[in-house]
Coordinates of C-alpha atoms and ligand atoms in Angstrom, one line a residue:
M61 CA 0.0 0.0 0.0
A62 CA 1.2 3.4 -0.9
G63 CA -0.6 5.0 2.1
Y64 CA -3.0 7.3 0.3
L65 CA -6.1 5.6 1.7
S66 CA -6.5 4.2 5.2
E67 CA -9.3 2.3 7.0
S68 CA -10.3 5.6 8.8
D69 CA -11.3 7.1 5.4
F70 CA -14.4 4.8 4.9
V71 CA -16.9 2.6 6.7
M72 CA -15.8 -1.0 6.3
V73 CA -18.7 -3.0 5.3
E74 CA -18.8 -6.5 6.6
E75 CA -20.6 -9.4 4.9
G76 CA -24.3 -9.2 5.1
F77 CA -24.4 -5.3 5.5
S78 CA -24.7 -3.3 2.3
T79 CA -23.9 0.3 1.5
R80 CA -27.7 0.6 1.1
D81 CA -28.1 -0.3 4.7
L82 CA -25.7 2.4 5.4
L83 CA -27.7 4.9 3.5
E84 CA -30.8 4.0 5.4
E85 CA -29.1 4.6 8.7
L86 CA -27.9 7.9 7.4
T87 CA -31.3 9.1 6.2
L88 CA -32.8 8.2 9.6
G89 CA -30.3 10.3 11.3
A90 CA -30.9 13.3 9.0
S91 CA -34.5 13.8 9.3
Q92 CA -36.0 17.3 8.4
A93 CA -38.3 17.0 11.5
T94 CA -35.3 17.2 13.8
T95 CA -33.0 19.7 12.1
G96 CA -35.5 21.8 10.1
K97 CA -33.2 21.6 7.1
V98 CA -31.8 18.9 4.9
A99 CA -29.2 18.6 2.3
A100 CA -28.7 15.9 -0.2
F101 CA -25.9 13.5 0.6
F102 CA -23.9 10.8 -1.2
V103 CA -22.9 7.3 -0.2
A104 CA -20.0 6.0 -2.2
D105 CA -19.0 2.4 -2.5
L106 CA -15.3 2.6 -3.0
G107 CA -15.3 -1.2 -3.7
A108 CA -17.1 -0.5 -6.9
V109 CA -14.3 1.9 -7.9
V110 CA -11.7 -0.8 -7.2
R111 CA -13.8 -3.3 -9.2
K112 CA -13.9 -0.9 -12.1
H113 CA -10.1 -0.6 -12.1
F114 CA -9.6 -4.5 -12.2
C115 CA -12.0 -4.7 -15.1
F116 CA -10.0 -1.9 -16.8
L117 CA -6.8 -3.7 -16.4
K118 CA -8.3 -7.0 -17.6
H119 CA -9.7 -5.5 -20.8
L120 CA -7.2 -2.8 -21.7
P121 CA -3.9 -4.3 -20.3
R122 CA -1.7 -2.0 -22.6
V123 CA -3.4 1.3 -21.4
R124 CA -2.3 3.2 -18.3
P125 CA -5.4 4.8 -16.8
F126 CA -5.3 8.4 -15.6
Y127 CA -8.4 9.7 -13.7
A128 CA -10.1 12.9 -14.9
V129 CA -10.4 14.8 -11.6
G130 CA -13.1 17.2 -12.8
C131 CA -15.6 14.3 -13.1
N132 CA -15.7 13.8 -9.3
S133 CA -12.9 15.3 -7.1
S134 CA -14.2 13.8 -3.8
L135 CA -11.3 12.8 -1.5
G136 CA -12.2 9.2 -1.1
V137 CA -12.3 8.6 -4.9
L138 CA -8.9 10.4 -5.4
K139 CA -7.3 8.5 -2.6
V140 CA -8.6 5.0 -3.7
L141 CA -7.5 5.8 -7.2
A142 CA -4.0 7.1 -6.0
E143 CA -3.7 3.9 -4.1
L144 CA -4.5 1.8 -7.2
G145 CA -1.6 3.6 -8.9
L146 CA -3.5 5.7 -11.4
G147 CA -2.3 8.9 -12.8
F148 CA -4.5 12.0 -12.7
S149 CA -5.8 14.2 -15.5
C150 CA -6.3 17.8 -14.3
A151 CA -8.0 20.7 -16.1
N152 CA -6.8 23.6 -13.9
K153 CA -4.7 24.7 -10.8
A154 CA -7.4 23.7 -8.3
E155 CA -7.4 20.2 -9.4
M156 CA -3.6 20.0 -9.6
E157 CA -3.4 21.4 -6.1
L158 CA -5.9 18.9 -4.8
V159 CA -4.2 15.7 -6.1
Q160 CA -0.7 17.1 -5.1
H161 CA -2.2 17.8 -1.6
I162 CA -2.9 14.1 -1.2
G163 CA 0.8 13.3 -2.1
V164 CA 0.4 12.4 -5.9
P165 CA 3.8 13.2 -7.4
A166 CA 3.9 15.7 -10.4
S167 CA 5.1 13.0 -12.7
K168 CA 1.7 11.4 -12.4
I169 CA -0.2 14.4 -13.5
I170 CA -1.2 15.6 -16.9
C171 CA -2.7 19.0 -17.3
A172 CA -5.1 18.0 -20.1
N173 CA -6.9 21.3 -20.7
P174 CA -5.8 22.6 -24.2
C175 CA -6.9 26.1 -23.2
K176 CA -5.4 27.1 -19.9
Q177 CA -5.1 30.4 -18.1
V178 CA -1.4 31.6 -17.9
A179 CA -1.6 31.3 -14.1
Q180 CA -2.3 27.6 -14.5
I181 CA 0.6 27.1 -16.8
K182 CA 2.8 28.9 -14.3
Y183 CA 1.5 26.8 -11.4
A184 CA 2.3 23.7 -13.5
A185 CA 5.9 24.9 -14.1
K186 CA 6.4 25.8 -10.4
H187 CA 5.1 22.5 -9.2
G188 CA 6.9 20.2 -11.7
V189 CA 3.8 19.2 -13.7
R190 CA 5.5 18.9 -17.3
L191 CA 2.9 17.1 -19.3
L192 CA 0.5 19.6 -20.8
S193 CA -1.9 19.4 -23.7
F194 CA -2.4 22.1 -26.4
D195 CA -4.3 22.4 -29.7
N196 CA -3.6 25.9 -31.0
E197 CA -0.9 28.4 -31.5
V198 CA -1.9 30.9 -28.9
E199 CA -1.6 28.1 -26.3
L200 CA 1.9 27.2 -27.6
A201 CA 3.0 30.8 -27.3
K202 CA 1.8 30.9 -23.6
V203 CA 3.7 27.7 -22.9
V204 CA 6.9 28.9 -24.5
K205 CA 6.8 32.0 -22.3
S206 CA 5.7 30.4 -19.0
H207 CA 6.7 26.8 -19.1
P208 CA 9.5 26.3 -21.7
S209 CA 10.4 22.8 -20.2
A210 CA 6.9 21.4 -20.7
K211 CA 6.4 18.2 -22.6
M212 CA 3.5 19.0 -24.9
V213 CA 0.7 16.5 -26.1
L214 CA -1.1 17.7 -29.2
C215 CA -4.8 17.3 -28.8
I216 CA -6.5 16.4 -32.0
A217 CA -10.2 16.7 -33.0
T218 CA -12.3 13.5 -33.3
Q219 CA -15.4 12.5 -35.1
D220 CA -17.7 13.0 -32.2
S221 CA -20.9 14.2 -33.9
H222 CA -22.8 11.2 -32.6
S223 CA -21.6 11.6 -29.0
L224 CA -23.8 13.2 -26.3
N225 CA -21.0 15.7 -25.5
H226 CA -19.2 17.1 -28.5
L227 CA -15.8 18.1 -27.1
S228 CA -14.4 18.6 -30.5
L229 CA -16.7 21.7 -31.0
R230 CA -14.3 23.3 -28.4
F231 CA -11.1 21.3 -28.4
G232 CA -8.9 19.6 -30.7
A233 CA -6.7 20.6 -33.7
S234 CA -7.8 19.5 -37.2
L235 CA -5.4 17.1 -38.9
K236 CA -4.6 19.8 -41.4
S237 CA -3.3 22.2 -38.8
C238 CA -1.1 19.7 -36.9
R239 CA 2.0 19.9 -39.2
H240 CA 2.1 23.7 -38.8
L241 CA 1.6 23.4 -34.9
L242 CA 4.3 20.9 -34.8
E243 CA 6.8 23.0 -36.9
N244 CA 6.0 26.0 -34.7
A245 CA 6.7 23.9 -31.5
K246 CA 10.0 22.8 -33.0
K247 CA 11.0 26.4 -33.9
S248 CA 10.1 27.5 -30.4
H249 CA 12.2 24.6 -28.9
V250 CA 9.0 23.2 -27.2
E251 CA 9.0 19.4 -27.0
V252 CA 6.0 17.7 -28.4
V253 CA 5.9 14.2 -26.9
G254 CA 2.6 12.8 -28.1
V255 CA -1.0 13.0 -29.2
S256 CA -4.3 13.0 -27.3
F257 CA -8.0 13.0 -28.3
H258 CA -11.4 12.7 -26.7
I259 CA -14.2 11.1 -28.5
G260 CA -16.7 12.8 -26.4
S261 CA -19.0 11.3 -23.7
G262 CA -21.8 8.9 -24.6
C263 CA -20.3 8.0 -28.0
P264 CA -22.4 5.3 -29.6
D265 CA -19.8 4.0 -32.0
P266 CA -16.6 2.5 -30.6
Q267 CA -15.1 2.8 -34.1
A268 CA -14.5 6.4 -33.2
Y269 CA -11.6 5.3 -31.1
A270 CA -10.1 3.3 -34.0
Q271 CA -10.5 6.3 -36.3
S272 CA -8.8 8.6 -33.8
I273 CA -6.0 6.1 -33.1
A274 CA -5.3 6.0 -36.9
D275 CA -5.4 9.8 -37.0
A276 CA -2.9 9.9 -34.2
R277 CA -0.5 7.5 -36.0
L278 CA -0.5 10.2 -38.9
V279 CA 0.3 13.0 -36.4
F280 CA 3.0 10.7 -34.8
Q281 CA 4.8 10.5 -38.3
M282 CA 4.5 14.2 -38.8
G283 CA 6.1 14.9 -35.4
E284 CA 8.8 12.3 -35.9
E285 CA 9.7 13.8 -39.3
L286 CA 10.0 17.1 -37.7
G287 CA 12.3 15.7 -35.0
H288 CA 10.0 15.5 -32.1
T289 CA 10.4 12.4 -29.9
M290 CA 6.7 11.1 -29.9
N291 CA 6.0 8.5 -27.3
I292 CA 2.7 9.2 -25.6
L293 CA -0.7 8.4 -27.0
D294 CA -3.5 9.6 -24.8
L295 CA -6.9 8.1 -25.6
G296 CA -8.9 10.6 -23.5
G297 CA -12.2 9.6 -21.9
G298 CA -15.6 8.7 -23.1
F299 CA -15.8 5.2 -21.6
P300 CA -19.3 4.4 -20.2
G301 CA -19.9 4.5 -16.5
L302 CA -23.1 2.4 -16.5
E303 CA -23.2 -1.3 -16.8
G304 CA -26.1 -1.2 -19.2
A305 CA -24.6 1.5 -21.6
K306 CA -25.6 1.2 -25.2
V307 CA -22.1 0.4 -26.2
R308 CA -20.3 -1.7 -23.4
F309 CA -16.9 -1.0 -22.2
E310 CA -15.7 -4.5 -23.2
E311 CA -16.8 -3.8 -26.8
M312 CA -14.9 -0.4 -26.8
A313 CA -11.9 -2.1 -25.4
S314 CA -11.9 -4.8 -28.1
V315 CA -11.9 -2.0 -30.8
I316 CA -9.1 -0.1 -29.1
N317 CA -7.0 -3.1 -28.7
S318 CA -7.3 -4.0 -32.5
A319 CA -6.5 -0.4 -33.4
L320 CA -3.5 -0.3 -31.0
D321 CA -2.2 -3.6 -32.5
L322 CA -2.4 -2.1 -36.0
Y323 CA -1.1 1.4 -35.5
F324 CA 0.9 1.2 -32.3
P325 CA 1.9 -2.4 -31.9
E326 CA 3.3 -3.7 -28.6
G327 CA 7.2 -2.8 -28.3
C328 CA 6.8 0.3 -30.4
G329 CA 7.9 2.3 -27.5
V330 CA 4.7 4.3 -27.1
D331 CA 3.2 4.7 -23.7
V332 CA -0.7 4.5 -24.1
L333 CA -2.8 6.5 -21.7
A334 CA -6.5 7.1 -21.1
E335 CA -8.1 9.7 -19.0
L336 CA -11.3 8.2 -17.6
G337 CA -13.9 10.2 -15.6
R338 CA -17.4 8.6 -15.5
Y339 CA -16.1 5.1 -16.1
Y340 CA -14.7 5.0 -12.6
V341 CA -17.3 6.6 -10.5
T342 CA -20.9 6.7 -12.0
S343 CA -22.0 3.4 -10.5
A344 CA -20.1 3.9 -7.2
F345 CA -22.2 6.8 -5.9
T346 CA -25.8 7.0 -4.7
V347 CA -27.4 10.2 -3.6
A348 CA -30.3 10.7 -1.1
V349 CA -32.4 13.7 -1.8
S350 CA -35.2 14.9 0.4
I351 CA -38.6 16.0 -0.5
V352 CA -38.9 19.7 0.6
A353 CA -42.5 20.5 -0.5
K354 CA -45.4 19.0 -2.5
R355 CA -48.5 20.1 -4.3
E356 CA -51.4 18.0 -5.5
V357 CA -52.8 18.7 -8.9
L358 CA -56.2 17.6 -10.1
D359 CA -56.2 16.6 -13.8
Q360 CA -58.5 18.4 -16.2
A361 CA -61.4 15.9 -15.9
S362 CA -61.5 16.0 -12.2
R363 CA -61.4 19.8 -12.1
E364 CA -64.4 19.9 -14.5
E365 CA -66.4 17.4 -12.6
Q366 CA -65.4 18.8 -9.2
T367 CA -65.6 15.2 -8.0
G368 CA -63.2 15.8 -5.1
T369 CA -61.7 12.4 -5.7
A370 CA -58.0 11.5 -5.2
P371 CA -55.5 13.9 -7.0
K372 CA -54.4 12.7 -10.3
S373 CA -50.8 14.0 -10.1
I374 CA -48.4 15.2 -7.4
V375 CA -45.7 17.6 -7.9
Y376 CA -42.8 17.1 -5.5
H377 CA -40.0 19.7 -4.8
L378 CA -36.5 18.5 -4.0
D379 CA -33.5 20.2 -2.5
E380 CA -31.5 19.4 -5.6
G381 CA -32.3 20.0 -9.3
V382 CA -31.0 20.0 -12.9
Y383 CA -28.6 22.9 -11.9
G384 CA -27.1 20.7 -9.2
V385 CA -26.7 17.0 -8.8
F386 CA -29.2 16.3 -11.6
N387 CA -27.3 18.2 -14.3
S388 CA -27.1 15.0 -16.4
V389 CA -30.8 15.7 -17.3
L390 CA -29.6 18.8 -19.2
F391 CA -26.3 17.5 -20.5
D392 CA -26.8 13.8 -21.1
N393 CA -30.5 13.5 -21.5
T394 CA -30.8 11.2 -18.6
C395 CA -34.1 10.4 -16.8
P396 CA -33.3 10.0 -13.0
T397 CA -35.4 7.3 -11.4
P398 CA -35.7 7.2 -7.8
A399 CA -35.7 4.3 -5.4
L400 CA -38.1 4.4 -2.5
Q401 CA -37.2 3.5 1.0
K402 CA -40.5 2.0 2.0
K403 CA -42.1 -0.6 -0.2
P404 CA -45.7 0.5 -0.7
S405 CA -48.5 -2.1 0.1
A406 CA -50.3 -3.7 -2.7
D407 CA -53.6 -1.7 -2.0
Q408 CA -51.7 1.8 -1.8
P409 CA -52.7 4.0 -4.6
L410 CA -50.1 5.3 -6.9
Y411 CA -50.0 8.7 -8.4
S412 CA -48.6 10.2 -11.5
S413 CA -45.7 12.2 -10.0
S414 CA -43.1 14.7 -11.1
L415 CA -39.9 15.9 -9.3
W416 CA -38.6 19.4 -9.5
G417 CA -35.5 21.2 -8.2
P418 CA -35.2 24.3 -6.1
A419 CA -34.9 26.9 -9.0
V420 CA -38.0 29.0 -9.4
E421 CA -38.4 28.4 -13.0
G422 CA -39.8 26.0 -15.4
C423 CA -36.7 24.2 -16.6
D424 CA -35.7 22.6 -13.3
C425 CA -37.6 19.4 -13.9
V426 CA -35.8 16.4 -12.7
A427 CA -38.4 13.7 -13.7
E428 CA -41.9 13.4 -14.8
G429 CA -44.3 10.5 -15.5
L430 CA -43.3 8.6 -12.3
W431 CA -45.9 6.4 -10.6
L432 CA -45.3 6.8 -6.9
P433 CA -47.3 6.2 -3.8
Q434 CA -48.3 9.3 -1.8
L435 CA -45.0 10.7 -0.3
Q436 CA -44.4 13.2 2.5
V437 CA -42.2 16.2 3.0
G438 CA -39.2 15.0 4.6
D439 CA -39.1 11.6 2.8
W440 CA -35.9 10.7 1.1
L441 CA -35.6 9.6 -2.6
V442 CA -32.5 7.6 -3.5
F443 CA -30.9 7.7 -6.9
D444 CA -28.2 5.3 -8.1
N445 CA -25.4 5.8 -10.6
M446 CA -24.8 9.4 -9.5
G447 CA -21.0 9.6 -9.3
A448 CA -20.2 11.4 -12.5
Y449 CA -20.2 15.3 -12.7
T450 CA -22.5 15.5 -9.5
V451 CA -20.5 15.9 -6.3
D452 CA -18.6 19.1 -7.4
T453 CA -21.5 21.0 -8.9
K454 CA -22.7 24.1 -7.1
S455 CA -26.1 24.1 -5.5
L456 CA -28.4 26.8 -6.1
L457 CA -29.8 26.3 -2.5
G458 CA -26.5 26.7 -0.7
G459 CA -24.3 28.5 -3.3
T460 CA -20.9 26.8 -2.8
Q461 CA -21.9 24.1 -0.3
A462 CA -19.7 21.1 -0.4
R463 CA -21.8 17.9 -0.7
R464 CA -21.5 15.3 2.0
V465 CA -20.1 12.0 0.9
T466 CA -19.9 8.9 3.2
Y467 CA -17.5 6.2 1.8
A468 CA -17.9 2.6 2.3
M469 CA -16.0 -0.5 1.2
S470 CA -16.4 -4.2 1.6
R471 CA -13.6 -6.1 3.6
L472 CA -13.1 -8.1 0.3
A473 CA -12.5 -5.0 -1.8
W474 CA -10.2 -3.6 0.8
E475 CA -8.2 -6.9 0.8
A476 CA -8.2 -6.8 -3.0
L477 CA -6.8 -3.2 -2.9
R478 CA -4.2 -4.1 -0.4
G479 CA -3.0 -6.9 -2.4
Q480 CA -3.7 -5.2 -5.7
L481 CA -5.1 -8.6 -6.9
L482 CA -8.4 -9.4 -8.3
P483 CA -10.0 -12.2 -6.2
A484 CA -10.2 -15.4 -8.1
E485 CA -13.9 -15.6 -8.3
E486 CA -14.0 -12.1 -9.9
D487 CA -11.4 -12.9 -12.4
Q488 CA -13.4 -15.8 -13.7
D489 CA -16.2 -13.6 -14.6
A490 CA -16.2 -13.3 -18.4
E491 CA -18.5 -10.4 -18.4
G492 CA -16.2 -8.4 -16.2
V493 CA -19.2 -7.9 -13.9
C494 CA -17.3 -8.5 -10.6
K495 CA -20.1 -8.1 -8.1
P496 CA -18.6 -9.4 -4.8
L497 CA -16.2 -6.5 -4.5
S498 CA -19.2 -4.1 -4.2
C499 CA -21.2 -3.9 -1.1
G500 CA -24.2 -5.8 -2.0
W501 CA -26.1 -2.8 -3.6
E502 CA -29.2 -4.0 -5.3
I503 CA -32.5 -2.6 -6.4
T504 CA -34.9 -5.3 -5.8
D505 CA -38.5 -4.6 -7.0
T506 CA -40.0 -2.6 -9.8
L507 CA -42.7 -0.5 -8.4
C508 CA -45.3 -0.5 -11.1
V509 CA -46.2 -1.0 -14.7
G510 CA -48.3 1.1 -17.0
P511 CA -48.4 2.9 -20.2
V512 CA -46.6 6.2 -19.9
F513 CA -44.3 6.4 -17.0
T514 CA -40.8 5.5 -15.7
P515 CA -41.1 2.9 -12.9
A516 CA -39.5 3.8 -9.7
S517 CA -37.9 1.1 -7.6
I518 CA -37.7 0.1 -4.0
I519 CA -34.8 -0.2 -1.8
Ligands
LIG859 N1 -10.3 14.2 -20.4 C1 -10.7 15.3 -20.8 C2 -9.7 16.4 -21.4 C3 -12.0 15.8 -20.6 O1 -12.4 17.0 -20.9 C4 -13.0 14.9 -19.8 C5 -14.3 15.3 -19.6 O2 -14.9 16.1 -20.1 C6 -12.5 13.6 -19.5 C7 -11.2 13.3 -19.9 C8 -13.4 12.6 -18.9 O3 -14.4 12.1 -19.7 P1 -15.3 11.0 -19.3 O4 -16.1 11.3 -18.1 O5 -16.2 10.8 -20.5 O6 -14.6 9.8 -19.2

């Protein structure tokens, strides 16, 4: 063990006790009735992060993973990944500071933002971070002035038009402009050591990796012709965080491995990296969000008839919305589905329900068309798969409030981490679905069925 993570950083979950049990305990202790105020909080299963890492090593043995800190910079995640030996991909000074603060050496950091403030470049120079990315002349000029001993990685644009997030709209040099950039770097005595790309998040086509790897090969040739020593290929992020993603991680890995064999065969002297964000953390985090207000709405027919019967739909107001932890609704088109803590009885009526965040405007809708039993102010809703781009977002409720995260890990995962070994039973799993390392986190039942709704589930 390198000493980044210790047993005091998390709750050790023994056999028969799940992180879901832990979350239930925490919600009981955080009732609105006693404190008068509530804030959403997370429970993170660090064993799930460890499991993801072993799956990564199994399927992409030639690729050295770096973690994209901006995806979730909570300390437990950074420490467990540092313990696993990952490098860190930072976008700014704050992220570099954070990982250096926990003891990560500068040699394990890449500043992978191709458009940085001069202050960030100066920070990298002062603190020994030499690997920096760039994709334009202006950035190159800034580096020449503020960090002449940097080792630059040229970020190229990708075919990401089908991805959910099109990073190439903002970042990445076109192939046409690469020779000119490499020439200018040479003239300015700046070392260019490799090529990076990012296929965008939610990319439905793993061939995008193959295309970008082929493009990178061309840029390597250009660089070598101009006298640069090119030895880093950075595959960026874009790997799915959910087990049920449209394109499975294993499928992407297989395409990548074939492309690497073709364009960067083993023994070619190139160090292959990837910068993964959501892959590592999405499924490890669950958030509990409290209902702060509710309103019952009669449907049109009931209104007209003035029957006074049960309301047809219920609007619930939560302490988090799409401008906070549910921002994936805006950016990734997700449809968050809550789990309920208490299973409703068979004769309990269900109501068409919608969930809204705290912003006083019409866009802060977290979910609609759910069929839920009558819930009360103070009840907690639980959402799984909430680890990516959630914890560090600002809340409209509290401005800059930090979100509380309770970390847990199964003893089995802890032992696996300490030995850096995948337990035998997990290794045999051909699908790479290595359940035992995680803390027995399961959604059991589906709440209801019907024509137009998203079923909620029960803890
Ligand atoms: N690398 C860079 C340069 C990024 O900008 C991002 C996210 O935007 C990532 C890696 C992580 O991407 P993902 O969460 O899709 O793995």
